[in-house]
Amino acid sequence: MASLTSGNRRPVRLADIAKAAGVSHGTASNVFSRPEIVREEVRERVRAAAEAMGYGGPDPKGRLLRAGKVNAIGVATAEPLSYFFDDPFARVMMAGISQACDATGAGISLVSAANNEQLAWNIQSALVDGFIVFCIEGGSRLVELARERKLPFVALDLDSEDGSVAAIGVDNIAGAGMAARHLTDLGHRRFAVLALPFADDRTGLVSAEQVRAATYAGTRDRLTGYLRELSRVGVDTSKVPVYETANDVASTKAGLETIFASDAPPTAILAMSDRIALVALEWLSARGLNVPDDVSIVGFDGVPEAAVSEPPLTTIAQPIAEMGRLAVRAILESDGPVSRHQLPVELIVRSSSGPPRG
Amino acid sequence: MASLTSGNRRPVRLADIAKAAGVSHGTASNVFSRPEIVREEVRERVRAAAEAMGYGGPDPKGRLLRAGKVNAIGVATAEPLSYFFDDPFARVMMAGISQACDATGAGISLVSAANNEQLAWNIQSALVDGFIVFCIEGGSRLVELARERKLPFVALDLDSEDGSVAAIGVDNIAGAGMAARHLTDLGHRRFAVLALPFADDRTGLVSAEQVRAATYAGTRDRLTGYLRELSRVGVDTSKVPVYETANDVASTKAGLETIFASDAPPTAILAMSDRIALVALEWLSARGLNVPDDVSIVGFDGVPEAAVSEPPLTTIAQPIAEMGRLAVRAILESDGPVSRHQLPVELIVRSSSGPPRG
DNA sequence: AGCAAAATTTGAATCGATCCAAACAAAATG
DNA sequence: CATTTTGTTTGGATCGATTCAAATTTTGCT
């Protein structure tokens, strides 16, 4: 039926319908972008030609080059793409980002990749006006890549010393301090820390040197916050086991095995993420240990899942969605000097923490 | 410091560094895209110039026009952007889409909008190689918009009669039949249906005419599947209340109020989505009705949440992630004739369904 | 050195639009 | 009728790259 113009495999261009309608390409362009300035008769003629030739409207590829602005922001991470839809923290963050994008009519491009080369290429070739970078793991490399694009970008949850990158984060030291303080107030004196990565691709008990050499300043800050508070009440922090996890199930369980192999197991666990804490909750219950009677546990992040776990998790809540919103605004209104926001956190006491037995 | 070349507001182009390095732009281009074919000495000279002038690498905007392919697929919906991260069904679907995109190195662009004009524009100007369209609500308009772009696109979960659009869906009639059959087998004879939208922006009890005039064929098919099975065991289907919800909390609760205001309330509810069923579960429990003893309920979709609800939900599971993967493949390998896939569904019996009391 | 083969480099053409100053036409005004 | 004014249309320039045939330089070989 519609094969009048078919056979010609090449897609129709604006110039084609201009010729068909007997007008200049300038006029043809106007028919689509500012129809009100072209005479009705001509307008209809051009539209009819477009219809007849199966023209799908001005190709944004062409428009883009001229316009310069893509009207989309890229959200990048070193995790696979599904991270955005699976991870609770990421999802709340994305909800905030979505909101801000919706409000301004900007689109979202998800940028990510399994392997490193692909990631570099994806970032280099992403059609976006700026990047929001998720600095969970492989953060430093991501930031480097994003910086090379010379586009505005904001690092999320990064506590980089590098003042030249815009970043939005929370006061990790204060937050961690609040978590520790909550537990010491309850009377705990035997602790263990389940940490986020200090550096890439490593898990296990960490030494003081390794902490000092941490790639991830955020992890180090949380630890600092914990230990500072613990030593305030006289705990020998050199005896507190700090197990570095990869923020996943396997390494967290391994950490718990290690920690509870001790003669004097902790009565309280400081987990640097809710994800870790949630895994710990499950592991402890499977082990027959009661939370909070045998072991108290405090998470970090404040993801929705923490509110409905068994038992509900005491945690340090970050204003995750707000951070997302702020990030979008920082990109879109990227004008002034590099902006570095530090947002407040909040201790949310639920049922995973209580006084130690006896 | 780095202000040697600053002051010049205009971004650096490839041509600029070509001139600075004293080579043609052809050679400059090769330095970035096929470095192996340019003499080392020249290559370094160009790279140095790029570095010095703060060049961020070839702008994808330019490359795109020449290359033609964006290497990204657009996922469109008429809901706000946050839908992709909030809705359980969407999330599982996106996980499937992500997987397939990761495997081929394609990116994902989220296309959506609050209001209709914005949506049209967003679809018209999306930089993508094809669309995956979520036909939840406002589906017909979305499909129309996508079709106008003349790009490959696949409609998800759409049971359109229109054979000209590629679609991936499930056998709604068979699935609904399985749900109804499960309940009739348990002995139920008094039913109510909590339906998805038959048309846009309407909720309430629906009449037979309204069903016949349904915009959404999928909804109609599910109802057909339900009723066909019910009449098979002698239920007077004209007496079965069918309440059209907007697949949200408010309209579902309104539907339940209506249904349970009856003298002879149903002993079994057929819900066209797990989301509806989950809301119903909560409503019934708040009402003091026991599920499944007082009321049985069967959902549709098979979202992860349905497995952990209280009680766990009996449902008709769709291969959601698989549908997402299939959709991506259909876009990327869009060659042959319009493909229409119909995937099988599966009855998953959990604890929300049981024999009626007495 | 002389010549063919191989390795580099060049520069024009192209991708698909938008923009804008100038040209032109039609209508309004003196 | 000449002159503005207003409304349309035109075509060249531009956005920022890639590509490729042709030109040029280098290298290899006798």
Short mmCIF file of N, CA and C in Angstrom, two decimals, chain B residues 28 40-41 49 61 70 107 112 125-126 169 208 214 224-225 252 256 293 325 329 342:
data_model
loop_
_atom_site.label_atom_id
_atom_site.label_comp_id
_atom_site.label_asym_id
_atom_site.label_seq_id
_atom_site.Cartn_x
_atom_site.Cartn_y
_atom_site.Cartn_z
N ALA B 28 43.49 15.61 12.52
CA ALA B 28 43.12 15.81 13.92
C ALA B 28 42.04 14.82 14.32
N GLU B 40 53.31 8.91 15.03
CA GLU B 40 53.39 9.16 16.46
C GLU B 40 53.70 10.63 16.78
N GLU B 41 54.65 11.15 16.06
CA GLU B 41 55.07 12.52 16.35
C GLU B 41 53.90 13.49 16.20
N ALA B 49 48.28 19.78 21.89
CA ALA B 49 47.49 20.98 21.59
C ALA B 49 46.12 20.87 22.25
N LYS B 61 27.95 15.44 19.70
CA LYS B 61 26.91 16.09 18.92
C LYS B 61 27.30 16.11 17.44
N VAL B 70 22.59 6.68 17.42
CA VAL B 70 22.79 7.26 18.73
C VAL B 70 23.35 6.23 19.70
N GLY B 107 22.76 2.58 25.47
CA GLY B 107 22.35 3.39 26.61
C GLY B 107 20.84 3.45 26.71
N SER B 112 9.57 10.94 29.15
CA SER B 112 8.30 11.02 29.85
C SER B 112 7.96 12.46 30.07
N SER B 125 11.79 14.96 20.18
CA SER B 125 13.19 15.41 20.20
C SER B 125 14.12 14.44 20.92
N ALA B 126 13.63 13.27 21.25
CA ALA B 126 14.49 12.31 21.95
C ALA B 126 15.58 11.78 21.03
N GLY B 169 3.54 -8.76 24.58
CA GLY B 169 2.56 -8.84 25.64
C GLY B 169 2.35 -10.28 26.08
N ALA B 208 -21.53 -3.05 30.52
CA ALA B 208 -21.11 -3.89 29.41
C ALA B 208 -20.73 -3.06 28.19
N ALA B 214 -13.95 -0.27 25.18
CA ALA B 214 -12.68 -0.06 25.88
C ALA B 214 -11.56 0.41 24.96
N THR B 224 -12.54 -10.47 29.87
CA THR B 224 -13.11 -11.57 29.08
C THR B 224 -12.67 -12.91 29.65
N GLY B 225 -11.38 -13.01 29.96
CA GLY B 225 -10.85 -14.25 30.52
C GLY B 225 -11.52 -14.60 31.84
N THR B 252 -8.67 2.33 44.04
CA THR B 252 -8.84 0.95 44.45
C THR B 252 -9.65 0.88 45.75
N LEU B 256 -13.25 -0.86 46.52
CA LEU B 256 -13.53 -1.82 47.58
C LEU B 256 -14.73 -1.39 48.42
N ASP B 293 -9.45 -16.42 54.46
CA ASP B 293 -10.65 -17.04 55.02
C ASP B 293 -11.94 -16.31 54.67
N ARG B 325 13.76 -7.64 27.97
CA ARG B 325 14.90 -8.07 27.15
C ARG B 325 14.50 -8.23 25.69
N ARG B 329 15.84 -6.27 22.16
CA ARG B 329 16.31 -6.99 20.98
C ARG B 329 15.48 -6.62 19.76
N GLN B 342 3.77 -12.97 21.96
CA GLN B 342 2.81 -13.23 23.03
C GLN B 342 3.46 -14.24 23.96
#
